Short mmCIF file of C-alpha atoms in Angstrom, two decimals:
data_model
loop_
_atom_site.label_atom_id
_atom_site.label_comp_id
_atom_site.label_asym_id
_atom_site.label_seq_id
_atom_site.Cartn_x
_atom_site.Cartn_y
_atom_site.Cartn_z
CA MET A 814 108.87 102.26 105.73
CA GLN A 815 107.81 99.61 103.26
CA GLY A 816 104.72 99.46 101.07
CA ASN A 817 102.95 96.22 100.29
CA SER A 818 100.10 95.30 97.96
CA TYR A 819 97.14 94.08 99.99
CA ASP A 820 94.14 92.89 98.02
CA GLY A 821 93.97 95.96 95.80
CA LEU A 822 94.65 98.41 98.58
CA GLU A 823 98.05 99.39 99.87
CA GLY A 824 99.08 98.16 103.28
CA PHE A 825 102.15 99.80 104.70
CA ASP A 826 104.55 99.82 107.65
CA MET A 827 105.35 103.00 109.58
CA ALA A 828 107.44 103.72 112.66
CA LEU A 829 105.95 105.42 115.69
CA ALA A 830 107.82 108.33 117.26
CA ASP A 831 109.74 105.95 119.51
CA GLY A 832 110.89 103.90 116.51
CA GLU A 833 108.62 100.89 116.88
CA LEU A 834 107.47 99.62 113.49
CA VAL A 835 103.72 99.13 113.10
CA SER A 836 101.89 97.51 110.17
CA PHE A 837 98.70 99.11 108.80
CA ARG A 838 96.36 96.92 106.77
CA PRO A 839 92.83 97.22 105.38
CA VAL A 840 90.53 95.16 107.61
CA ARG A 841 89.50 91.80 106.19
CA PRO A 842 87.57 88.81 107.55
CA GLU A 843 90.80 87.06 108.50
CA HIS A 844 91.38 89.78 111.12
CA ARG A 845 88.33 88.56 113.02
CA LYS A 846 90.30 86.76 115.76
CA ILE A 847 92.69 89.69 116.21
CA VAL A 848 89.79 92.13 116.53
CA ALA A 849 88.07 89.88 119.07
CA GLU A 850 91.25 89.53 121.14
CA GLY A 851 91.81 93.28 121.08
CA MET A 852 88.85 93.84 123.38
CA SER A 853 90.79 92.27 126.27
CA ALA A 854 93.52 94.89 125.83
CA LEU A 855 91.06 97.76 126.33
CA SER A 856 90.40 99.16 129.79
CA PHE A 857 86.90 99.67 131.17
CA GLU A 858 87.15 103.37 130.29
CA SER A 859 88.39 102.74 126.75
CA ARG A 860 85.56 100.30 126.07
CA LEU A 861 83.04 102.75 127.50
CA PHE A 862 84.34 105.64 125.37
CA ARG A 863 84.37 103.57 122.17
CA PHE A 864 81.14 101.59 122.52
CA PHE A 865 79.24 103.72 125.09
CA THR A 866 78.91 100.57 127.17
CA PRO A 867 81.58 98.59 129.06
CA MET A 868 81.04 95.46 127.00
CA VAL A 869 83.57 92.75 127.66
CA CYS A 870 83.54 91.06 124.27
CA LEU A 871 82.12 91.47 120.80
CA SER A 872 79.29 89.24 119.62
CA ALA A 873 79.59 87.09 116.50
CA GLN A 874 77.28 89.55 114.71
CA GLN A 875 79.42 92.51 115.73
CA LEU A 876 82.58 90.73 114.56
CA ASP A 877 80.96 90.07 111.20
CA TYR A 878 80.02 93.72 110.90
CA PHE A 879 83.40 95.02 111.95
CA THR A 880 85.50 92.73 109.73
CA GLU A 881 83.37 92.12 106.63
CA VAL A 882 83.70 95.58 105.10
CA ASP A 883 83.54 96.74 101.50
CA GLN A 884 86.26 99.44 101.85
CA SER A 885 83.96 101.86 100.03
CA ASP A 886 80.91 102.72 102.11
CA HIS A 887 82.48 101.03 105.14
CA VAL A 888 86.21 101.63 105.34
CA ALA A 889 88.33 100.10 108.10
CA TRP A 890 92.07 99.80 108.76
CA ILE A 891 93.87 97.94 111.51
CA ALA A 892 97.23 98.60 113.15
CA LEU A 893 99.25 95.46 113.86
CA SER A 894 102.44 94.62 115.71
CA SER A 895 104.30 91.38 115.10
CA ASP A 896 105.95 89.56 117.94
CA ASN A 897 107.03 86.02 118.71
CA ALA A 898 103.42 85.09 119.53
CA GLY A 899 102.13 86.40 116.22
CA GLN A 900 100.32 89.52 115.19
CA THR A 901 98.70 91.69 117.84
CA GLY A 902 96.03 94.25 117.18
CA LEU A 903 97.05 97.69 118.42
CA GLY A 904 94.26 99.85 117.07
CA ILE A 905 91.54 100.12 114.49
CA ALA A 906 89.87 102.99 112.66
CA ARG A 907 86.80 103.02 110.46
CA PHE A 908 84.18 105.19 108.85
CA ILE A 909 80.72 104.28 107.62
CA ARG A 910 78.91 106.34 105.01
CA LEU A 911 75.47 107.54 106.07
CA PRO A 912 72.86 106.20 103.57
CA HIS A 913 70.73 109.35 103.87
CA GLN A 914 73.77 111.65 103.68
CA PRO A 915 76.20 109.96 101.31
CA ARG A 916 78.85 112.66 101.66
CA VAL A 917 78.91 112.27 105.44
CA ALA A 918 80.46 109.30 107.27
CA GLU A 919 80.53 108.38 110.93
CA PHE A 920 83.98 107.46 112.15
CA ALA A 921 85.58 105.91 115.20
CA ILE A 922 89.11 105.13 116.32
CA VAL A 923 90.22 102.91 119.15
CA VAL A 924 93.77 102.22 120.35
CA ILE A 925 94.62 99.67 123.04
CA ASP A 926 95.63 101.31 126.30
CA SER A 927 99.30 100.35 126.18
CA TYR A 928 99.70 102.17 122.84
CA GLN A 929 97.75 105.33 123.66
CA ASN A 930 99.60 108.67 123.66
CA ARG A 931 102.27 107.30 121.30
CA GLY A 932 101.01 108.88 118.04
CA LEU A 933 99.25 105.76 116.74
CA GLY A 934 95.80 107.36 116.87
CA LEU A 935 96.95 110.32 114.79
CA ILE A 936 98.33 108.00 112.11
CA LEU A 937 95.00 106.17 111.98
CA LEU A 938 93.13 109.44 111.78
CA ALA A 939 95.36 110.69 108.95
CA LEU A 940 94.70 107.45 107.11
CA LEU A 941 90.92 107.86 107.52
CA TYR A 942 91.21 111.44 106.28
CA LYS A 943 92.94 110.27 103.10
CA MET A 944 90.47 107.45 102.52
CA ALA A 945 87.48 109.77 103.10
CA VAL A 946 88.72 112.21 100.49
CA SER A 947 89.15 109.36 97.98
CA LYS A 948 85.59 108.16 98.65
CA ALA A 949 83.96 111.57 98.08
CA ILE A 950 83.28 112.13 101.78
CA ASP A 951 82.96 115.78 102.76
CA THR A 952 82.49 115.40 106.52
CA LEU A 953 83.67 112.89 109.09
CA ARG A 954 81.35 112.73 112.09
CA ALA A 955 82.17 111.28 115.51
CA SER A 956 79.83 110.50 118.38
CA VAL A 957 81.82 111.43 121.45
CA SER A 958 81.08 110.74 125.09
CA LEU A 959 80.91 113.96 127.10
CA GLU A 960 83.27 112.37 129.59
CA ASN A 961 85.84 111.76 126.83
CA LYS A 962 87.50 115.17 127.19
CA VAL A 963 90.71 114.01 125.54
CA MET A 964 88.94 113.10 122.28
CA ARG A 965 86.84 116.27 122.32
CA ARG A 966 89.95 118.44 122.70
CA TRP A 967 91.84 116.41 120.09
CA LEU A 968 89.17 116.83 117.44
CA ALA A 969 88.58 120.49 118.29
CA ARG A 970 92.27 121.19 117.70
CA LEU A 971 91.82 119.73 114.22
CA GLY A 972 88.95 122.11 113.52
CA ALA A 973 86.01 119.81 114.30
CA VAL A 974 82.80 121.45 115.50
CA GLY A 975 80.63 119.84 118.19
CA GLN A 976 76.92 119.95 118.78
CA TYR A 977 74.20 118.31 120.87
CA ASP A 978 71.73 116.26 118.87
CA ASP A 979 67.97 115.99 119.49
CA ASP A 980 68.47 112.74 121.37
CA GLY A 981 70.94 114.34 123.77
CA SER A 982 74.03 112.77 122.22
CA TYR A 983 77.10 114.84 121.34
CA THR A 984 78.63 114.71 117.87
CA MET A 985 81.60 116.43 116.27
CA ASP A 986 81.78 117.17 112.54
CA TRP A 987 85.17 117.46 110.86
CA ALA A 988 85.20 118.93 107.34
CA VAL A 989 87.60 117.01 105.08
CA ALA A 990 86.56 118.60 101.76
CA GLY A 991 85.30 121.94 100.47
CA LYS A 992 86.65 124.95 102.33
CA PRO A 993 90.36 124.43 103.08
CA PRO A 994 91.03 123.83 106.78
CA ASP A 995 92.91 126.34 108.90
CA LEU A 996 96.48 125.14 108.39
CA THR A 997 97.72 127.45 111.12
CA LEU A 998 96.40 124.91 113.64
CA PRO A 999 99.48 122.96 114.90
CA SER A 1000 97.53 119.69 115.03
CA LEU A 1001 96.62 120.03 111.33
CA GLN A 1002 100.25 120.69 110.49
CA ARG A 1003 101.16 117.44 112.27
CA LEU A 1004 98.41 115.65 110.36
CA LYS A 1005 99.71 117.00 107.07
CA ALA A 1006 103.21 115.70 107.90
CA ILE A 1007 101.82 112.24 108.70
CA ILE A 1008 99.83 112.16 105.46
CA VAL A 1009 103.06 112.83 103.54
CA LYS A 1010 104.72 109.89 105.38
CA ILE A 1011 101.79 107.63 104.54
CA ASP A 1012 102.16 108.58 100.89
CA GLU A 1013 105.85 107.69 101.04
CA ALA A 1014 105.12 104.40 102.84
CA MET A 1015 102.57 103.44 100.21
CA GLY A 1016 105.06 104.25 97.51
CA GLN A 1017 102.73 106.58 95.70
CA ASN A 1018 100.28 109.42 96.26
CA VAL A 1019 97.26 107.12 95.95
CA VAL A 1020 94.73 109.55 97.44
CA PRO A 1021 94.21 113.24 96.57
CA ASP A 1022 95.62 115.42 99.35
CA PRO A 1023 93.49 118.52 100.04
CA LEU A 1024 95.65 119.78 102.88
#
């Protein structure tokens, strides 16, 4: 694992469980083309679960919004793989602080289908957890499709609590500050181990670790 300075934030490389090395970088405008191309690597179901509509491509306005982030109220990181054809986007994770609830942020993670179930999503989630703590976020909130049973189980195993909102949507709140989480949960133990690896990859403990 190798840490690299990246515009004031630390980018880093980390191996997946199968040994493949993946680069993690804060999202910047120059990732626009990679983000756009990543849509083609998502199945109908993955697009539906992430965007709640089976959109085929992102609009110019959406690409602006997803790549021109301040890394404070809107934090986003991208997972990249380098091959002979250049960098390929493997996944992206972000959270956006709610203006009316500044200690709550909505978050989302998407991983291209060929890299799902390989541990990449958990690394991205651990990274969001660390960034949220550093930005004084107490709660990470996800809007989850009722059909997305995998995500609902995954977040529940990390201690997230779900509820139906007034508009009929389903959200899950995950406390990242305040009362310590139940570390007897195996998924949280795995998350803790990944956070330690991220610290090592960055070369320093750059974010307070509440776990």
